[in-house]
PDB file of C-alpha atoms in Angstrom:
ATOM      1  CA  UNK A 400     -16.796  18.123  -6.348  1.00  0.00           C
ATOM      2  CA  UNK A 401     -13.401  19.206  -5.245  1.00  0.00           C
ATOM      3  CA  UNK A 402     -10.731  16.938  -5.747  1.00  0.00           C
ATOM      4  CA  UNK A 403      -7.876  15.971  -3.131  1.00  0.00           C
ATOM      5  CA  UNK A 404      -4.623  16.995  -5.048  1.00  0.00           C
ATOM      6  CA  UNK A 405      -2.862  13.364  -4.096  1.00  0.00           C
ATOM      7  CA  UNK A 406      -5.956  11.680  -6.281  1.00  0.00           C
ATOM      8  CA  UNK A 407      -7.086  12.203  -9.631  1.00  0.00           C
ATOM      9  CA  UNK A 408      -9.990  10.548 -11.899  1.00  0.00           C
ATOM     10  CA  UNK A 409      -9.607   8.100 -13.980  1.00  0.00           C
ATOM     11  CA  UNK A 410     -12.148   6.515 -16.649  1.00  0.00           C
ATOM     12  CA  UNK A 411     -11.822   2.322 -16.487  1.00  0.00           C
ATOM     13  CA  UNK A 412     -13.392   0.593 -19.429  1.00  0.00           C
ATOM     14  CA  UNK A 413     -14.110  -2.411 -20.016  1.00  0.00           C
ATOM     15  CA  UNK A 414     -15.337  -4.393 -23.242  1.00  0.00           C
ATOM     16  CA  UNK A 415     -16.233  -7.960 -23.726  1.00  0.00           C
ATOM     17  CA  UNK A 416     -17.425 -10.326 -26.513  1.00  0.00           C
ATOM     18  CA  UNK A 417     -21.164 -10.708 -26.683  1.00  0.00           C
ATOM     19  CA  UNK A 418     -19.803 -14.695 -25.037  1.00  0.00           C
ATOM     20  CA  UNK A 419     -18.611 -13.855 -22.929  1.00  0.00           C
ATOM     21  CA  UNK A 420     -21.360 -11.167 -21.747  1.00  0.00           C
ATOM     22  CA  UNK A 421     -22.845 -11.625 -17.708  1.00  0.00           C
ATOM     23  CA  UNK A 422     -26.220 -12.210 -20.062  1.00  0.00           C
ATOM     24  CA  UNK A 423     -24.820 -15.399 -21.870  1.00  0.00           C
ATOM     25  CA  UNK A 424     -21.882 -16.371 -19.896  1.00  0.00           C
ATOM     26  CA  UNK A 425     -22.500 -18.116 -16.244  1.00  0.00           C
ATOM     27  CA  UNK A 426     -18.959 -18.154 -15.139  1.00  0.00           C
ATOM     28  CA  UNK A 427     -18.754 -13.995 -16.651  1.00  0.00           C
ATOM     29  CA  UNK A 428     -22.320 -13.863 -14.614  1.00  0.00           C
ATOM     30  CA  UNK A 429     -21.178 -14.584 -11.245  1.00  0.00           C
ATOM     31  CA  UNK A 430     -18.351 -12.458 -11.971  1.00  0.00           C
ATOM     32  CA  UNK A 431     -20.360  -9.132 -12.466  1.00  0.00           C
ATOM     33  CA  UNK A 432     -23.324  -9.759  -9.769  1.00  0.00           C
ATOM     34  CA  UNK A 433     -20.330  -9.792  -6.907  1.00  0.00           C
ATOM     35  CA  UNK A 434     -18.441  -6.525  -8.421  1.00  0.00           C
ATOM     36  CA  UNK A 435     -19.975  -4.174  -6.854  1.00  0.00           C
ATOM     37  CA  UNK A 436     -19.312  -5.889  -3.219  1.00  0.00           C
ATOM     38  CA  UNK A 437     -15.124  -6.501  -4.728  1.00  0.00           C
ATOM     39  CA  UNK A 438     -14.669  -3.524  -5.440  1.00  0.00           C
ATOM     40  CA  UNK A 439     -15.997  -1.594  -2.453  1.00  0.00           C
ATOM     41  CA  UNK A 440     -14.009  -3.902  -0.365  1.00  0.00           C
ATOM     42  CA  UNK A 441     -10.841  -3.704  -2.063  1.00  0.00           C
ATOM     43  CA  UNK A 442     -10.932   0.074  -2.610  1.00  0.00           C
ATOM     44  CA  UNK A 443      -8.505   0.859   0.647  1.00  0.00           C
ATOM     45  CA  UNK A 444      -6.056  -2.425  -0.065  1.00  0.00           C
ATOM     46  CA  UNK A 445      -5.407  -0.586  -3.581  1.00  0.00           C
ATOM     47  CA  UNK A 446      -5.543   2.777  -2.040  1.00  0.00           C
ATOM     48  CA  UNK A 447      -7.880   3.903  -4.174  1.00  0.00           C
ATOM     49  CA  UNK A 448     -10.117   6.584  -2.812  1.00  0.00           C
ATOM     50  CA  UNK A 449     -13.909   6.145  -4.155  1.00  0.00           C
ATOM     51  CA  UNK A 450     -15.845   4.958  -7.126  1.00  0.00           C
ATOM     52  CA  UNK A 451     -17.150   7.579  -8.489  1.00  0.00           C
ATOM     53  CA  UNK A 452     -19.984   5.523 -11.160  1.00  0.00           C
ATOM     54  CA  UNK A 453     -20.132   2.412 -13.145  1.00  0.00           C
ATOM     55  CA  UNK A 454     -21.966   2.830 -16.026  1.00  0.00           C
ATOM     56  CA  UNK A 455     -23.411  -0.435 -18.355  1.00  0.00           C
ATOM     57  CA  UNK A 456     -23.367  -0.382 -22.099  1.00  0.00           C
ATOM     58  CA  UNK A 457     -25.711  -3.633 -22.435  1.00  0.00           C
ATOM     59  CA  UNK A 458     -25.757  -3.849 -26.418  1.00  0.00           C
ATOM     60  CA  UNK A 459     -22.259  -2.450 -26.835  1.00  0.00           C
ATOM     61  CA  UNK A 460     -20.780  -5.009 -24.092  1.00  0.00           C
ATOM     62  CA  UNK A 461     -19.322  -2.291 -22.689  1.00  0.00           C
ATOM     63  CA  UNK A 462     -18.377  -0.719 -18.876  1.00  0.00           C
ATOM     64  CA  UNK A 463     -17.127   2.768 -17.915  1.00  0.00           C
ATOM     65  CA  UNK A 464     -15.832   3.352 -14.000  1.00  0.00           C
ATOM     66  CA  UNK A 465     -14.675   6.572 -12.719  1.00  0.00           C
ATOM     67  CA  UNK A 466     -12.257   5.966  -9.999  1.00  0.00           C
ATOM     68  CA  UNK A 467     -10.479   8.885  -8.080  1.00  0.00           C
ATOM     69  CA  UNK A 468      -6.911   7.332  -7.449  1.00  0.00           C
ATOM     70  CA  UNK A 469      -3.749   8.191  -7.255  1.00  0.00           C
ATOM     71  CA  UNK A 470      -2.423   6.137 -10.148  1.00  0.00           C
ATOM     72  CA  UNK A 471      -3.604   3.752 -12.419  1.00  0.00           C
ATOM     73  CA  UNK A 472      -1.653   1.277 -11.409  1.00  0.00           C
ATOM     74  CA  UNK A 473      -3.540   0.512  -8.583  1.00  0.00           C
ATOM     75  CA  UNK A 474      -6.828   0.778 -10.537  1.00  0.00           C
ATOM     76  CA  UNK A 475      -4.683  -2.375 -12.628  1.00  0.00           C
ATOM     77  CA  UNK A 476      -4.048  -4.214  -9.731  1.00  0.00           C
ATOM     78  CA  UNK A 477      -7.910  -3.927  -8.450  1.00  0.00           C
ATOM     79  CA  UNK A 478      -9.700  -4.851 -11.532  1.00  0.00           C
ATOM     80  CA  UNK A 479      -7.370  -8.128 -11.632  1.00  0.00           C
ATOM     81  CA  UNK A 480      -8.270  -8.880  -7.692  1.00  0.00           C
ATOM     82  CA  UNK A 481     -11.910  -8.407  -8.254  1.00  0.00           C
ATOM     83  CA  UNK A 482     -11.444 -10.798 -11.423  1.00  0.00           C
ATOM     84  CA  UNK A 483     -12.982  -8.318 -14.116  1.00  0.00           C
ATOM     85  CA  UNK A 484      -9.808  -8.391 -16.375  1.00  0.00           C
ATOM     86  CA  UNK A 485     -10.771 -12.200 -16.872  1.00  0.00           C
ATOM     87  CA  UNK A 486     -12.806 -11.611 -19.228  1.00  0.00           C
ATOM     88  CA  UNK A 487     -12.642  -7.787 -20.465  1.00  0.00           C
ATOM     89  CA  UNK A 488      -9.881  -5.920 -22.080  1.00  0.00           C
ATOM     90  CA  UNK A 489      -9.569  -2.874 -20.488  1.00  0.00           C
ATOM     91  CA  UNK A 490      -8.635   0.640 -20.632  1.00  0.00           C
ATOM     92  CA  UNK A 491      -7.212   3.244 -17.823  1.00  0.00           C
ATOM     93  CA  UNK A 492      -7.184   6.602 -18.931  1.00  0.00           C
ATOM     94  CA  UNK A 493      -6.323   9.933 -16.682  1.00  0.00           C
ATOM     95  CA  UNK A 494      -9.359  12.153 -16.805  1.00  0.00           C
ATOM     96  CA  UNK A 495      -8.799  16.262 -16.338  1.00  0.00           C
ATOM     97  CA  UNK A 496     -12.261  18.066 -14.910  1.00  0.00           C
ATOM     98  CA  UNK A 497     -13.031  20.475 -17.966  1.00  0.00           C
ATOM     99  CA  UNK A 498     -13.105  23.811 -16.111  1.00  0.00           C
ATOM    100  CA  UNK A 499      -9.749  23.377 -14.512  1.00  0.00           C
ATOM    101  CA  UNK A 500      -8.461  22.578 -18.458  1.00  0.00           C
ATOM    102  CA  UNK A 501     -10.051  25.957 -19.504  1.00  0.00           C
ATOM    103  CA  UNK A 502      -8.597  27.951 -15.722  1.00  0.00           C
ATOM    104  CA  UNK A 503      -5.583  26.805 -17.310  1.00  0.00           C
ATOM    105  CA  UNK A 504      -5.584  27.549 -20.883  1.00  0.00           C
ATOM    106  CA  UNK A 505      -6.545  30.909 -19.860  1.00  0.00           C
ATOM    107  CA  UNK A 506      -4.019  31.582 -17.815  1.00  0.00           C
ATOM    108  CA  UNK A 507      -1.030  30.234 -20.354  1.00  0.00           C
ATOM    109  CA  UNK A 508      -2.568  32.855 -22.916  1.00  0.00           C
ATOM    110  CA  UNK A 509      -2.322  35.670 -19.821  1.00  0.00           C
ATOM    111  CA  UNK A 510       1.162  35.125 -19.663  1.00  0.00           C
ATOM    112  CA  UNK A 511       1.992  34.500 -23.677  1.00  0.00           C
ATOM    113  CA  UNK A 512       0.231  38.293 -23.755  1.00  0.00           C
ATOM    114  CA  UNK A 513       2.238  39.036 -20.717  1.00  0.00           C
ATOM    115  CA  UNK A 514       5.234  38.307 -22.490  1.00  0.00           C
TER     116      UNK A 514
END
Protein backbone atom coordinates (compact mmCIF):
# COMPACT_ATOMS: atom_id res chain seq x y z
CA UNK A 1 0.00 0.00 0.00
CA UNK A 2 1.55 3.32 -0.72
CA UNK A 3 0.46 6.07 1.22
CA UNK A 4 -0.51 9.71 -0.10
CA UNK A 5 2.01 11.99 1.85
CA UNK A 6 -1.06 14.58 2.88
CA UNK A 7 -2.68 11.32 4.87
CA UNK A 8 -1.36 9.15 7.38
CA UNK A 9 -2.86 6.04 9.48
CA UNK A 10 -4.21 6.21 12.42
CA UNK A 11 -5.41 3.30 14.91
CA UNK A 12 -9.11 4.41 16.58
CA UNK A 13 -10.07 2.35 19.57
CA UNK A 14 -12.74 2.04 21.19
CA UNK A 15 -13.73 0.27 24.62
CA UNK A 16 -17.00 -0.07 26.34
CA UNK A 17 -18.47 -1.61 29.54
CA UNK A 18 -19.81 -5.09 29.07
CA UNK A 19 -23.56 -2.60 29.56
CA UNK A 20 -23.21 -1.00 27.59
CA UNK A 21 -22.01 -3.69 24.85
CA UNK A 22 -24.26 -3.77 21.16
CA UNK A 23 -24.92 -7.54 22.78
CA UNK A 24 -26.73 -6.21 26.00
CA UNK A 25 -27.45 -2.69 25.27
CA UNK A 26 -30.47 -1.84 22.63
CA UNK A 27 -29.88 1.81 22.40
CA UNK A 28 -25.58 0.80 22.06
CA UNK A 29 -27.20 -1.94 19.46
CA UNK A 30 -28.70 0.28 17.01
CA UNK A 31 -25.74 2.32 17.36
CA UNK A 32 -23.17 -0.30 16.00
CA UNK A 33 -25.52 -2.14 13.25
CA UNK A 34 -25.71 1.53 11.35
CA UNK A 35 -21.72 2.25 11.73
CA UNK A 36 -20.61 0.87 9.05
CA UNK A 37 -23.23 2.91 6.68
CA UNK A 38 -22.05 6.47 9.14
CA UNK A 39 -19.02 6.15 8.63
CA UNK A 40 -18.72 5.47 4.91
CA UNK A 41 -20.95 8.38 4.43
CA UNK A 42 -19.27 10.79 6.51
CA UNK A 43 -15.74 9.86 5.40
CA UNK A 44 -15.49 12.98 2.70
CA UNK A 45 -17.47 15.64 5.20
CA UNK A 46 -14.41 14.85 7.69
CA UNK A 47 -11.99 14.59 4.90
CA UNK A 48 -10.90 11.55 5.83
CA UNK A 49 -9.63 9.39 3.05
CA UNK A 50 -10.63 5.52 3.63
CA UNK A 51 -11.20 3.02 6.35
CA UNK A 52 -8.75 0.91 6.20
CA UNK A 53 -10.45 -2.18 8.83
CA UNK A 54 -12.57 -2.37 11.85
CA UNK A 55 -11.71 -5.03 13.85
CA UNK A 56 -14.22 -6.51 16.97
CA UNK A 57 -12.84 -7.61 20.27
CA UNK A 58 -16.29 -9.33 21.43
CA UNK A 59 -15.10 -10.54 25.04
CA UNK A 60 -12.71 -7.65 25.55
CA UNK A 61 -15.53 -4.97 24.49
CA UNK A 62 -13.18 -3.67 22.42
CA UNK A 63 -12.85 -1.91 18.59
CA UNK A 64 -9.72 -1.07 16.55
CA UNK A 65 -10.21 1.23 13.11
CA UNK A 66 -7.46 2.12 10.88
CA UNK A 67 -8.26 5.32 9.23
CA UNK A 68 -5.83 7.04 6.68
CA UNK A 69 -6.42 10.85 7.51
CA UNK A 70 -4.82 13.71 7.64
CA UNK A 71 -5.26 14.44 11.33
CA UNK A 72 -6.92 13.08 14.09
CA UNK A 73 -8.93 15.65 14.63
CA UNK A 74 -11.14 14.88 12.05
CA UNK A 75 -11.15 11.17 12.99
CA UNK A 76 -12.62 13.10 16.59
CA UNK A 77 -15.10 14.91 14.92
CA UNK A 78 -16.39 11.63 12.87
CA UNK A 79 -16.64 9.19 15.61
CA UNK A 80 -18.87 11.92 17.54
CA UNK A 81 -21.18 12.41 14.18
CA UNK A 82 -21.60 8.75 13.72
CA UNK A 83 -22.48 8.66 17.62
CA UNK A 84 -19.76 5.95 18.65
CA UNK A 85 -18.13 8.25 21.34
CA UNK A 86 -21.63 7.88 23.17
CA UNK A 87 -20.85 5.15 24.58
CA UNK A 88 -16.96 4.25 24.13
CA UNK A 89 -13.94 6.00 25.36
CA UNK A 90 -11.70 6.23 22.75
CA UNK A 91 -8.25 6.43 21.61
CA UNK A 92 -6.51 8.15 18.33
CA UNK A 93 -3.11 7.24 17.93
CA UNK A 94 -0.69 8.13 14.73
CA UNK A 95 0.47 4.85 13.29
CA UNK A 96 4.13 4.78 11.28
CA UNK A 97 4.25 1.65 8.55
CA UNK A 98 7.25 -0.43 10.09
CA UNK A 99 9.55 -0.53 7.05
CA UNK A 100 9.56 3.17 6.51
CA UNK A 101 10.60 3.32 10.61
CA UNK A 102 13.53 0.91 9.80
CA UNK A 103 14.40 3.06 5.92
CA UNK A 104 14.79 5.60 8.43
CA UNK A 105 16.71 4.38 11.29
CA UNK A 106 19.07 3.19 8.79
CA UNK A 107 19.67 6.05 7.22
CA UNK A 108 20.22 8.32 10.65
CA UNK A 109 23.02 5.63 11.51
CA UNK A 110 24.51 6.30 7.65
CA UNK A 111 24.96 9.70 8.46
CA UNK A 112 26.05 9.37 12.45
CA UNK A 113 28.96 7.02 10.58
CA UNK A 114 29.13 9.69 8.00
CA UNK A 115 29.95 12.09 10.49
Amino acid sequence: MVQDSDYFLFSVTAVHSPESCPLNNNDSKQIFLHLDSKIKKNLKTFDIKRLVEFYVSVLEHQWTLIFEAKNAHDIEKLCIEIGMSKYNTIKIVPLSRFDLVIKKIRAEQKRALAS
